[in-house]
Coordinates of C-alpha atoms and ligand atoms in Angstrom, one line a residue:
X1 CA 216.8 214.3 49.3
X2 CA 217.9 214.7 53.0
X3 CA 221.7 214.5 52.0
X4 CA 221.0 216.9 48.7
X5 CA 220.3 219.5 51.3
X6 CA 222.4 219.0 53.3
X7 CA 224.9 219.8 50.9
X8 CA 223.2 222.9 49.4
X9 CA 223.3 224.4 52.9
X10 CA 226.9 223.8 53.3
X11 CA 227.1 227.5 51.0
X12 CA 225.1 229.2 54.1
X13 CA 227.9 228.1 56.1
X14 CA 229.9 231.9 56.9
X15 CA 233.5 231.3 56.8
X16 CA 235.7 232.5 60.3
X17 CA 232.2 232.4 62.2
X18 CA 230.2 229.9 64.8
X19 CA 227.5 227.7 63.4
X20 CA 224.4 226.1 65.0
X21 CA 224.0 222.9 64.4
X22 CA 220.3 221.3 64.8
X23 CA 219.4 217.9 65.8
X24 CA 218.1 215.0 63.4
X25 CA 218.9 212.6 60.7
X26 CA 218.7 216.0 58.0
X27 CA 221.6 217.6 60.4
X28 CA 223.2 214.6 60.6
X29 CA 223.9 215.2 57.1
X30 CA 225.1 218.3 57.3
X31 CA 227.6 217.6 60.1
X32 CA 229.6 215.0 57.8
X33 CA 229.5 217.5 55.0
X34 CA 229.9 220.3 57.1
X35 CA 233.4 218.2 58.1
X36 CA 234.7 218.6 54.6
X37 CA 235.0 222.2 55.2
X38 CA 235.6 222.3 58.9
X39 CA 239.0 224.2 58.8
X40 CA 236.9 227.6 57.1
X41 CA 234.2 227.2 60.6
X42 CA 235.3 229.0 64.2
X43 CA 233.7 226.3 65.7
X44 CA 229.7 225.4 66.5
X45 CA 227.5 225.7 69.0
X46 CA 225.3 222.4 69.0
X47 CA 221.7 221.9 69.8
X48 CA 221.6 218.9 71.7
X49 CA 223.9 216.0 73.2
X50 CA 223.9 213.7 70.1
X51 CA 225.0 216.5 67.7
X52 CA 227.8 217.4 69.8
X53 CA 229.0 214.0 70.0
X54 CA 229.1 213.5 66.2
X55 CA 230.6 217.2 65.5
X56 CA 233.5 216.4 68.1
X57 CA 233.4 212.6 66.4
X58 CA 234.5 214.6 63.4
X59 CA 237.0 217.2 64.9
X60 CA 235.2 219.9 65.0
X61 CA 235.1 222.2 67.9
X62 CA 231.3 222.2 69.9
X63 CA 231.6 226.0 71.9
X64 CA 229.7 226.4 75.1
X65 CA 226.6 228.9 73.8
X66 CA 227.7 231.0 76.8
X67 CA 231.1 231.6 75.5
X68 CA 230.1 232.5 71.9
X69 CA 229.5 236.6 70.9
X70 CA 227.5 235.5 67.7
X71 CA 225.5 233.0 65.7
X72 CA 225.8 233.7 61.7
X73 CA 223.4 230.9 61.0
X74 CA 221.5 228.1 62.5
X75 CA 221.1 224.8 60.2
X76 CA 218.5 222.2 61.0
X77 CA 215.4 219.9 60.2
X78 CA 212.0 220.1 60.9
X79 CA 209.2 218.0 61.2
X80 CA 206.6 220.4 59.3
X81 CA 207.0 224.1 57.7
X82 CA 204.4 225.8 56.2
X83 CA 205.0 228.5 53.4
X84 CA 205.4 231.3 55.9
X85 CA 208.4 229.0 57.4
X86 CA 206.3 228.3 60.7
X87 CA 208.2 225.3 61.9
X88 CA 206.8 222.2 64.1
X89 CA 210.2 220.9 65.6
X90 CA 211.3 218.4 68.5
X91 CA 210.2 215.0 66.7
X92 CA 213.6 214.3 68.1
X93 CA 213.0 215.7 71.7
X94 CA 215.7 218.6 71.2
X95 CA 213.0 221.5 71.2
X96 CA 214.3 223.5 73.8
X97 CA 218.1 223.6 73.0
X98 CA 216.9 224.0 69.2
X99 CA 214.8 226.7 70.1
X100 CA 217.6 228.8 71.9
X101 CA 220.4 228.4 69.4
X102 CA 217.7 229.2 66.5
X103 CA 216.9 232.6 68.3
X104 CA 220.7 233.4 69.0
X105 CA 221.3 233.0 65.0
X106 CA 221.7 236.0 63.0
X107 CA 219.9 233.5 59.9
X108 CA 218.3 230.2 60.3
X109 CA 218.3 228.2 57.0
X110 CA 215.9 225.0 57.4
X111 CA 216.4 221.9 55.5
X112 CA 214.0 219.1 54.9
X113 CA 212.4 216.9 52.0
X114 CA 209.4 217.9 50.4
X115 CA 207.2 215.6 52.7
X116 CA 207.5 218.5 55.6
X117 CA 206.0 221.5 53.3
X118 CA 202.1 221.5 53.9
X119 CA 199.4 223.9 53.9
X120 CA 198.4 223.8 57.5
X121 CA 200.6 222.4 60.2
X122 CA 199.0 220.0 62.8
X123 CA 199.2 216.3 60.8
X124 CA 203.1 216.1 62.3
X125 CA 201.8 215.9 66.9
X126 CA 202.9 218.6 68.7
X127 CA 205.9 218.0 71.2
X128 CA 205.5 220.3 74.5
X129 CA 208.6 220.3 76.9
X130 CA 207.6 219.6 80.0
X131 CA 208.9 219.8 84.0
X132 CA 208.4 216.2 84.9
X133 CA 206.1 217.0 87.9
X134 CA 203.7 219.2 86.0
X135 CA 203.0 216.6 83.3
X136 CA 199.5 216.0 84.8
X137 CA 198.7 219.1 85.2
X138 CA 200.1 220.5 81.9
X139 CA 197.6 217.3 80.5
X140 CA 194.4 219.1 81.6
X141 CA 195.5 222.6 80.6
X142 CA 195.8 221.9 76.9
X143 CA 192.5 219.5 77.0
X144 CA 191.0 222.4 78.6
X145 CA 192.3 225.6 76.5
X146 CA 194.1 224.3 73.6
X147 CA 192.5 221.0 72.3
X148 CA 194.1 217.8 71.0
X149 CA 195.4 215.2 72.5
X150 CA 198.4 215.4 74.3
X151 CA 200.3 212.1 74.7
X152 CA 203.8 211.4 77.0
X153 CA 206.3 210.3 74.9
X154 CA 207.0 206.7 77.1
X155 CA 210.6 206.1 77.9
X156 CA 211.9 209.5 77.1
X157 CA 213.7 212.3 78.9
X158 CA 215.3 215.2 77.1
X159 CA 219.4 216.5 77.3
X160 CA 217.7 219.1 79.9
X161 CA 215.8 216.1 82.4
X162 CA 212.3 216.7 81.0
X163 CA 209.6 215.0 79.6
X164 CA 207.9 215.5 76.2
X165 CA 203.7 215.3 75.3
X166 CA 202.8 215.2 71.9
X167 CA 199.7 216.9 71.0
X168 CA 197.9 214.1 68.6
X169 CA 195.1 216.1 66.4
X170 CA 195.5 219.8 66.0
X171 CA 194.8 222.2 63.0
X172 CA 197.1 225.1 63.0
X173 CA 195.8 227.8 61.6
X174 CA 197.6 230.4 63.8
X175 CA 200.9 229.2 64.9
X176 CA 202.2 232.2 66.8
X177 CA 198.8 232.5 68.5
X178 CA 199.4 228.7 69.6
X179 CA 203.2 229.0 70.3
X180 CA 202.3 231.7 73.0
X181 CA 199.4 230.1 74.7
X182 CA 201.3 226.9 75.0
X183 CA 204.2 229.0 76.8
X184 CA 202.2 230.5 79.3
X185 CA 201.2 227.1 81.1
X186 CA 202.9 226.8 84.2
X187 CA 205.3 223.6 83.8
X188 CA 205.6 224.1 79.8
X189 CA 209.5 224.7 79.3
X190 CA 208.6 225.6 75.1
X191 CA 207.0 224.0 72.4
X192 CA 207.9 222.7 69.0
X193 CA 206.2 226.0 67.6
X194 CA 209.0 227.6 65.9
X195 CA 206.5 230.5 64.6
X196 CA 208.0 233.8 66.9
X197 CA 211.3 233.1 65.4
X198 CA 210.7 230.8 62.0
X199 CA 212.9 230.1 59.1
X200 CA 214.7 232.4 57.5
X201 CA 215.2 230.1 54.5
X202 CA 213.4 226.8 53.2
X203 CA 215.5 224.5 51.4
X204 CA 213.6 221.8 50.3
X205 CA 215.0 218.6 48.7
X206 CA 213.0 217.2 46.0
X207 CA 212.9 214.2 43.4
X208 CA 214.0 217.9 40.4
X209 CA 216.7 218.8 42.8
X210 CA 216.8 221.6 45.5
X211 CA 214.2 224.2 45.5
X212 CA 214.7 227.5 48.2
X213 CA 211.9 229.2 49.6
X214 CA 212.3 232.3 51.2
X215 CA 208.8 234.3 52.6
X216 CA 210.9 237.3 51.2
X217 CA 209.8 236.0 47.7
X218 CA 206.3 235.1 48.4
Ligands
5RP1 C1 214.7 217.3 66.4 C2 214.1 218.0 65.3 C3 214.4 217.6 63.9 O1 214.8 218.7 63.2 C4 213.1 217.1 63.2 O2 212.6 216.0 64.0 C5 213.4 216.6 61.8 O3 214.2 215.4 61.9 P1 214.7 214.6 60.6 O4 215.7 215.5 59.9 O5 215.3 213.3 61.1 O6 213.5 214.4 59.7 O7 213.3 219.0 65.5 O8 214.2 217.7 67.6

């Protein structure tokens, strides 16, 4: 299902522009199919170190975000989407980087297998990018205003030298609300909250083939 949309997305792909690329073993995907066509692409603009390491692996030009005018669309996973295409992201730690290149695109067109569409997001924990010597003190905040429990992800440090908690137990029945609360604690860098700036486009792989969902057509 992962590799089915992977390959619808490649006709998202604009030809002559820059693509982001997400982070994941759904983006993985893409990247080898996005290969096949890599001579119609500018170039990309990747979302963490691992993606840029298997575009280049495949020949295909990684652009410093910096150096780039424009965005035409941002492919990648996530770990949860409701039907509004309010995202939890960062299962693989690349929240931050995701989250940038996701609000430069022009369109971002999520893919995932039917297992990440639910009703209310919470069931997938929470990651929170965090300044390594605010961790304790980031801890108490959420206990305190948010709820859940937040958990360090032992033995990792994200591409930008931070740590990651995962908040373990949380209903969300109003991402935004909880995307901007989370951002205002001193020492949070962002969240996995993609709810400000969601999907554009859902396409979801399933056992009857590739279904799109769009909140356009809801
Ligand atoms: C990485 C992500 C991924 O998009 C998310 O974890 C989904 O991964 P996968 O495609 O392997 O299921 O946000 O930070």
């Amino acid at each position: 299902m992962k590799l089915e949309v992977a390959r619808a997305a490649i006709k998202y792909v604009v030809p002559n522009s820059i693509i982001g690329v997400g982070t994941g073993s759904t983006a993985n995907f893409f990247i080898d199919e996005l290969a096949t066509i890599k001579d119609a692409i500018s170039g990309t603009v990747a979302s963490s170190v691992v993606t840029a390491e298997r575009l280049q692996s495949h020949g295909i030009e990684v652009i410093d975000l910096n150096n780039v005018k424009e965005i035409s669309v941002y492919i990648d996973g996530a770990d949860e989407s409701d039907k509004e295409l309010n995202l939890i992201k960062g299962g693989g730690g690349a929240l931050t980087r995701e989250k940038i290149v996701a609000a430069v695109a022009k369109r971002f067109v999520c893919i995932a297998d039917e297992s990440k569409l639910v009703s209310v997001m919470g069931n997938f924990p929470l990651p929170v990018e965090v300044i390594p010597m605010s961790v304790s003190y980031v801890k108490k905040q959420i206990s305190k205003s948010i709820g859940g429990s937040p958990i360090i992800r032992e033995g990792f440090t994200t591409d930008n030298g931070n740590l990651i908690l995962d908040i373990h137990g949380l209903k969300i029945e109003n991402p935004k609300t909880l995307e901007n609360k989370l951002n205002n604690i001193v020492g949070v860098v962002t969240n996995g909250l993609f709810a400000n700036r969601g999907a554009d486009i859902l396409l979801l792989g399933t056992p009857n083939g590739v279904e799109t969902i769009s909140p356009d057509f809801l």
